[in-house]
Coordinates of C-alpha atoms in Angstrom, one line a residue:
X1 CA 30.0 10.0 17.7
X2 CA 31.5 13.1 16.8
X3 CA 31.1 16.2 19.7
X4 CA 29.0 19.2 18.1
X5 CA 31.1 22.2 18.7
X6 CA 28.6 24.2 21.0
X7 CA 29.0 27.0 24.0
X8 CA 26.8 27.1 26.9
X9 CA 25.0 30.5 25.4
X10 CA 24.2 29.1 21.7
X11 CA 23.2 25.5 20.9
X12 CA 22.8 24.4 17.3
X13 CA 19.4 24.4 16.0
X14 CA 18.2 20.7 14.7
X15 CA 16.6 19.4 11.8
X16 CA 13.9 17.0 12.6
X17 CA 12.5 15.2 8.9
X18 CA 8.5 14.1 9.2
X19 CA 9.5 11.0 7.6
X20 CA 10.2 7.5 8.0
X21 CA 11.3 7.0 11.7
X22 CA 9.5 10.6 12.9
X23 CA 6.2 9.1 13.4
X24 CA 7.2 6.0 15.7
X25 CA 9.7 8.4 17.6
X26 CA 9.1 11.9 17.1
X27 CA 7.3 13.0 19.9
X28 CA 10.6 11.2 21.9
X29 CA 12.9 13.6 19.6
X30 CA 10.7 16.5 20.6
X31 CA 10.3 16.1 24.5
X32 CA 14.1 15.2 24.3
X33 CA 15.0 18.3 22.9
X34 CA 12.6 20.2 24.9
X35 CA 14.0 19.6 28.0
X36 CA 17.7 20.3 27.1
X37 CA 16.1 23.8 25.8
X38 CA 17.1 22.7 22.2
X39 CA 15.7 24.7 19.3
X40 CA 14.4 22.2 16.8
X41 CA 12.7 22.6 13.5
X42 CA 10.4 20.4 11.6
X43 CA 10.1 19.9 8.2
X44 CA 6.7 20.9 6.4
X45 CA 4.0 18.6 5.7
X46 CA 4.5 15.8 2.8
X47 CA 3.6 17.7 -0.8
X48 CA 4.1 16.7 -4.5
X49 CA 6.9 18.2 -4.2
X50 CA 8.8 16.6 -1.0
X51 CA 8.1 13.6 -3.3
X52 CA 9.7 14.9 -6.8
X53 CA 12.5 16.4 -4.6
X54 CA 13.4 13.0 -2.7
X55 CA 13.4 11.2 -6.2
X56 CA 15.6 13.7 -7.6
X57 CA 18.4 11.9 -5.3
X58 CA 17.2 8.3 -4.4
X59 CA 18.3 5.6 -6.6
X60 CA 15.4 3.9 -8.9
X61 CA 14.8 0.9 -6.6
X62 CA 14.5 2.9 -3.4
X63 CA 10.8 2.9 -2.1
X64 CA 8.3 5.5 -1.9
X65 CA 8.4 6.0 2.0
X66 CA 12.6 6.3 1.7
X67 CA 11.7 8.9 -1.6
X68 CA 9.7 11.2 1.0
X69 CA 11.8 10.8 3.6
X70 CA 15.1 12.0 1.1
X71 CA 12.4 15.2 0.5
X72 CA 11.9 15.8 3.8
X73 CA 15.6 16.1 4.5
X74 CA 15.9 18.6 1.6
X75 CA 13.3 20.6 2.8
X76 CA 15.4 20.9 5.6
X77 CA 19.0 21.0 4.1
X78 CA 20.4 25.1 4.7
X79 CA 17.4 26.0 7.4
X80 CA 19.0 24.3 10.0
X81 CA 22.4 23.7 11.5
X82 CA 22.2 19.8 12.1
X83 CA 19.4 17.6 10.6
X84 CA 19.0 14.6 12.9
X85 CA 19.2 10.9 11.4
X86 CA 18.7 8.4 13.6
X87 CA 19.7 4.3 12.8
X88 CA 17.6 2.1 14.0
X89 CA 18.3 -1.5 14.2
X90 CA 16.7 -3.4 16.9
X91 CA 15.4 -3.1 20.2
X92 CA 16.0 -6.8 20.8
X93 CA 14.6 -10.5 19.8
X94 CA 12.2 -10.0 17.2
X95 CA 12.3 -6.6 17.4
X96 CA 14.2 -6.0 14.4
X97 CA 13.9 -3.0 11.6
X98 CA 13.7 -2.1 8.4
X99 CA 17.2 -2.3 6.8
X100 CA 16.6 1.4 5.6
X101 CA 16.2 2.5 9.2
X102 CA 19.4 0.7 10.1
X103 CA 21.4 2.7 7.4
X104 CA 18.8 6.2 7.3
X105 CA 22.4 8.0 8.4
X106 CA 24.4 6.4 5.4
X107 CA 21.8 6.3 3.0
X108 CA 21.1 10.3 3.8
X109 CA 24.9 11.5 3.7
X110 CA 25.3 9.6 -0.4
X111 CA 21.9 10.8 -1.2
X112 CA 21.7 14.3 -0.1
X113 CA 25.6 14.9 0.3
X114 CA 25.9 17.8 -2.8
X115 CA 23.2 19.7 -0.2
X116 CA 26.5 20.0 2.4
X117 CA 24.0 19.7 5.3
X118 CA 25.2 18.4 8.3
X119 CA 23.8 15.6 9.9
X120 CA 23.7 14.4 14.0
X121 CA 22.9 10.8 14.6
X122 CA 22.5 8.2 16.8
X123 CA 22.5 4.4 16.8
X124 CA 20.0 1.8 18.3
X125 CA 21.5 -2.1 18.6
X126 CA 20.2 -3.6 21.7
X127 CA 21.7 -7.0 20.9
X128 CA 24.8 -5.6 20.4
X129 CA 24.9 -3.5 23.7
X130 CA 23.1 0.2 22.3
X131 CA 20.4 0.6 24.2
X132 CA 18.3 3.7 23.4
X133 CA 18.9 5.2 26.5
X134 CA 22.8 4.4 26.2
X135 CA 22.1 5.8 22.4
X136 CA 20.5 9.4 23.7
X137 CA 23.1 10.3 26.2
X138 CA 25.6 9.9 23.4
X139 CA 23.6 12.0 21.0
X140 CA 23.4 14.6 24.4
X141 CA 26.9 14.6 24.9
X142 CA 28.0 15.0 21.0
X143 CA 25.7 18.1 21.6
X144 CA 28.0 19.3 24.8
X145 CA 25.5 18.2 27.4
X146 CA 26.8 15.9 30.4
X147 CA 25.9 12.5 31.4
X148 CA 23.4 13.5 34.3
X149 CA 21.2 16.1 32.6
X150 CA 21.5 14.0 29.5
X151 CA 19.6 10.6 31.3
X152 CA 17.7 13.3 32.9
X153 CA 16.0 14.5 29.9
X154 CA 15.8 11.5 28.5
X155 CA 13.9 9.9 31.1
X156 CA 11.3 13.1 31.3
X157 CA 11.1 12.2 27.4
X158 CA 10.1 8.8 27.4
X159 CA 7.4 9.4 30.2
X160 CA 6.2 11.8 28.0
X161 CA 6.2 10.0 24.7
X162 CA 4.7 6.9 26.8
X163 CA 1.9 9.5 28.2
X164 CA 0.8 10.7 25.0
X165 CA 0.9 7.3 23.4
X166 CA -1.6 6.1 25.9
X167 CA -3.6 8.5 25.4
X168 CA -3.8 7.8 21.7
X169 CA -4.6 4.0 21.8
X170 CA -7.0 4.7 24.1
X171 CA -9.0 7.1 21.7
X172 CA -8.3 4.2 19.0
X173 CA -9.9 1.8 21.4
X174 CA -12.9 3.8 21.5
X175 CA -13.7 3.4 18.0
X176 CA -14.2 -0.5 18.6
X177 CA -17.3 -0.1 19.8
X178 CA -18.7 2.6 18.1
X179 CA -21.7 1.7 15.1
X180 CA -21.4 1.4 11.5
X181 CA -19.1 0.2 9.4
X182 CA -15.2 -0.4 10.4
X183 CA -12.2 -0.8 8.0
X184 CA -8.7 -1.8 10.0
X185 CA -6.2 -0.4 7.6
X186 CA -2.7 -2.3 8.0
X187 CA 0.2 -0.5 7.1
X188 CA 2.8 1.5 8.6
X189 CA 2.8 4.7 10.8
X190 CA 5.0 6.5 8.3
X191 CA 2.5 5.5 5.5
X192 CA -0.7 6.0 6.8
X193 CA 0.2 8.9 9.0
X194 CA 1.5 10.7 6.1
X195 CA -0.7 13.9 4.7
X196 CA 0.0 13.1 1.0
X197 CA 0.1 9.6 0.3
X198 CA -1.4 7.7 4.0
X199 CA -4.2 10.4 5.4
X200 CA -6.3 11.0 2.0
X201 CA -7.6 7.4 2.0
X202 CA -8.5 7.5 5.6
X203 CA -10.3 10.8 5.2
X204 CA -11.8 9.4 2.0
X205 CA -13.4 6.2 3.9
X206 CA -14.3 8.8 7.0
X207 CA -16.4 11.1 4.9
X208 CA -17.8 7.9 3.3
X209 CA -19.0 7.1 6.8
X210 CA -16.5 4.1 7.7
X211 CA -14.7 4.0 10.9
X212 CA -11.1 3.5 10.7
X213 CA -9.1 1.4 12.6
X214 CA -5.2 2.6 12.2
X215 CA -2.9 -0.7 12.6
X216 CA -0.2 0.6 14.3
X217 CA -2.1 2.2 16.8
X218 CA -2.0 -0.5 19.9
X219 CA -1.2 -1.6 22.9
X220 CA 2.5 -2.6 21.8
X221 CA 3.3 -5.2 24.4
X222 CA 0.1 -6.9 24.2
X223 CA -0.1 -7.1 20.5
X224 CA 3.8 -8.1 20.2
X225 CA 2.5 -11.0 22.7
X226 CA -0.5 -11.9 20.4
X227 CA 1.7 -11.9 17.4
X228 CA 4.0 -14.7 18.4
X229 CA 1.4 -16.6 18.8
X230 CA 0.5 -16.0 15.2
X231 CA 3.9 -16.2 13.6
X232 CA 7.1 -17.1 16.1
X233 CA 9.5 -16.2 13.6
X234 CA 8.4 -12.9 11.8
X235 CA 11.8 -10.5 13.5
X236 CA 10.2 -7.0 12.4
X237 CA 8.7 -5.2 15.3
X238 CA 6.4 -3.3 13.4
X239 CA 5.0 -5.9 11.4
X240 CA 4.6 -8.3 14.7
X241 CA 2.3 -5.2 16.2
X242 CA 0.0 -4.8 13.1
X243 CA -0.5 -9.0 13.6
X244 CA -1.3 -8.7 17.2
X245 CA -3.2 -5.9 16.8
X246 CA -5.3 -7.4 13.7
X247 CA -5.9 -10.4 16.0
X248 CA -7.1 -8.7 18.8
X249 CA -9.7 -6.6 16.4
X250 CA -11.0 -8.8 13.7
X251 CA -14.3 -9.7 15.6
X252 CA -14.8 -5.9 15.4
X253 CA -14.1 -5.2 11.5
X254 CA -15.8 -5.4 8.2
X255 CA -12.8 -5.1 6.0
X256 CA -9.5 -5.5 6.1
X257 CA -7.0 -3.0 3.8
X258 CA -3.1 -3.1 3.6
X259 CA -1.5 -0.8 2.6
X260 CA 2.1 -0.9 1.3
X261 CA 4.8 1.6 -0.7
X262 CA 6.5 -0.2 -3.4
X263 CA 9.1 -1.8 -3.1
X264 CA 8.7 -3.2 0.8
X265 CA 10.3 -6.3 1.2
X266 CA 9.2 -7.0 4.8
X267 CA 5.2 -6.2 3.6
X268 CA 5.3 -8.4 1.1
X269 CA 5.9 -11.1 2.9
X270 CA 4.1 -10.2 6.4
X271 CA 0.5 -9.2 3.8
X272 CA 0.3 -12.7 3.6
X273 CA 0.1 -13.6 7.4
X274 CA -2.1 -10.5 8.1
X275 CA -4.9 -11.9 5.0
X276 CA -5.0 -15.5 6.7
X277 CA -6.2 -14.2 9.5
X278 CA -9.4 -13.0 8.2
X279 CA -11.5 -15.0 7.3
X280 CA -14.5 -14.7 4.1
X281 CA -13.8 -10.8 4.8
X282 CA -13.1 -8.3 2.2
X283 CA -9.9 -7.0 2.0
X284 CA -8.3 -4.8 -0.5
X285 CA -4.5 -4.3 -1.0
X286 CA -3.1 -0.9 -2.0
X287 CA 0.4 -1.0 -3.2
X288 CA 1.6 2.7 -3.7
X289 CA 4.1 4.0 -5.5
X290 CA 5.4 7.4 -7.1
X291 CA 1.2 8.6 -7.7
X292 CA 0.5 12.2 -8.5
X293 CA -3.2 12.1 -7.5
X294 CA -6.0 9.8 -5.7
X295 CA -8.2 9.4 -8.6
X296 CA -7.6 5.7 -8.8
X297 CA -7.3 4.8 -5.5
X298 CA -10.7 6.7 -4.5
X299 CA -12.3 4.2 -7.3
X300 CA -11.1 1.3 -5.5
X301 CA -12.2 2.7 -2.4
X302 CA -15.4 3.6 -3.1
X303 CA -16.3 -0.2 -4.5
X304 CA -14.5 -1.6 -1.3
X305 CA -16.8 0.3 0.4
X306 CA -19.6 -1.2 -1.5
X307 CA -18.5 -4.5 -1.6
X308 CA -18.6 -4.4 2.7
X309 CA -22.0 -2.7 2.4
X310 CA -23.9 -5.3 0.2
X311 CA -22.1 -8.1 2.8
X312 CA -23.8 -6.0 5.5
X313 CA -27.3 -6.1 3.5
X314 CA -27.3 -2.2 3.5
X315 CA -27.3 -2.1 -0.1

């Protein structure tokens, strides 16, 4: 990796995109930066217009979640000095990623390169000897910090990111045992986590007095256990959590609803496994694509809702 040109009295202010890869590891990003005393900036919240600004540089075929990540960037692009864009391959056996998050750096640079942004990286291949603590004290030392303080910070980072994490399945486990009806929505983070195109149907099914269920919410380990059980050969991390985690809560649901963007390769194969699980439940599959509003999808919705209601008898 390239060394950022930096002095001990002015480090470059980063980038950080709310797309894609931000919600599995942007609170890591964050603490990371935070305690090398790093200036970072976010980009703002998904709109219509991070969407119609990603599409104006993606290619046709690229999918929705890859379209608002491309927006986020330009949100970005001129506010900052470096915009960091991770790859992410694998963390190991089975623990595989989206091809998009093994290229985000590549695929950013073509896309967005008329912008004349700069970009910071770093690369995760555990089978290939990257680790992503071998991958963060590169990405410290390209930014002028050494090897001690780097695996420092790092470590500070991960406690933190673990912390918080905990502390967030734990307020998801909760919601197991509360009354009423619960909907375990399948999909992932950086679709359902999303303020324009993930959080409207959860708040939707909220204010129509479900409880939701957020898939990728779990205890990783003991869901990545569960799910090779379930399927020995499924290699995409993500997709082996929302299994394990399905199976360890489908005594507790009413409804089961995956959620995709078009076109996902790995979902489309993986939305099979996660319907055979459940069984004489209703389960309702939303594949989204380049929508301007939530008028349909609140239709569909609101008859799901229905549909688990008159099952119930409370209709």
């Amino acid at each position: 990796m390239k060394q950022v040109s930096t002095t001990a009295s002015r480090l470059p202010l980063i980038g950080i995109p709310r797309g894609m890869p931000y919600h599995r590891f942007g609170d890591l990003w964050k603490a990371f930066f935070k305690a090398l005393d790093i200036q970072y900036v976010e980009s703002e919240p998904t709109t219509l217009r991070t969407l119609e600004e990603g599409t104006a540089v993606a290619l046709d075929e690229t999918c929705l979640a890859m379209k608002l990540y491309l927006g986020h960037v330009m949100n970005l692009a001129g506010k900052c000095e470096f915009i960091l864009v991770p790859g992410i391959k694998s963390f190991g056996r089975n623990r595989e990623y989206c091809p998009h998050f093994e290229g985000l750096y590549d695929l950013v640079r073509n896309s967005c390169r008329d912008s004349r942004q700069k970009l910071i990286t770093y690369q995760v291949d555990e089978p290939n000897g990257m680790s992503e603590a071998d991958a963060f004290l590169e990405l410290g030392k390209a930014l002028g910090f050494g090897g001690r303080e780097v695996k420092k910070a790092y470590q500070t980072a991960k406690r933190e990111e673990q912390q918080r994490w905990q502390k967030r399945v734990l307020l998801e486990n909760a919601k197991v045992r509360e009354s009423g009806l619960k909907v375990f929505l399948a999909g992932h983070s950086y679709v359902l986590e999303d303020p324009y195109v993930g959080k409207p149907i959860r708040n939707f099914l909220e204010a129509n007095g479900v409880t939701v269920l957020s898939g990728p919410v779990t205890d990783r380990e003991q869901a990545m256990k569960n799910s090779g059980v379930l399927s020995p050969g499924c290699k995409w991390e993500i997709n082996r959590e929302l299994l394990g985690n399905l199976a360890l809560k489908k005594k507790n649901i009413d409804g089961l609803i995956l959620i995709s963007t078009f076109p996902c390769g790995s979902d489309s194969m993986v939305n099979e496994l996660l319907t055979r699980q459940i069984d004489s439940m209703p389960v309702l599959n939303l594949v989204l694509d380049s929508q301007s509003g939530m008028a349909g999808i609140e239709t569909r919705l609101e008859s799901f809702v229905d549909i688990i209601r008159f099952k119930r008898g409370l209709m």
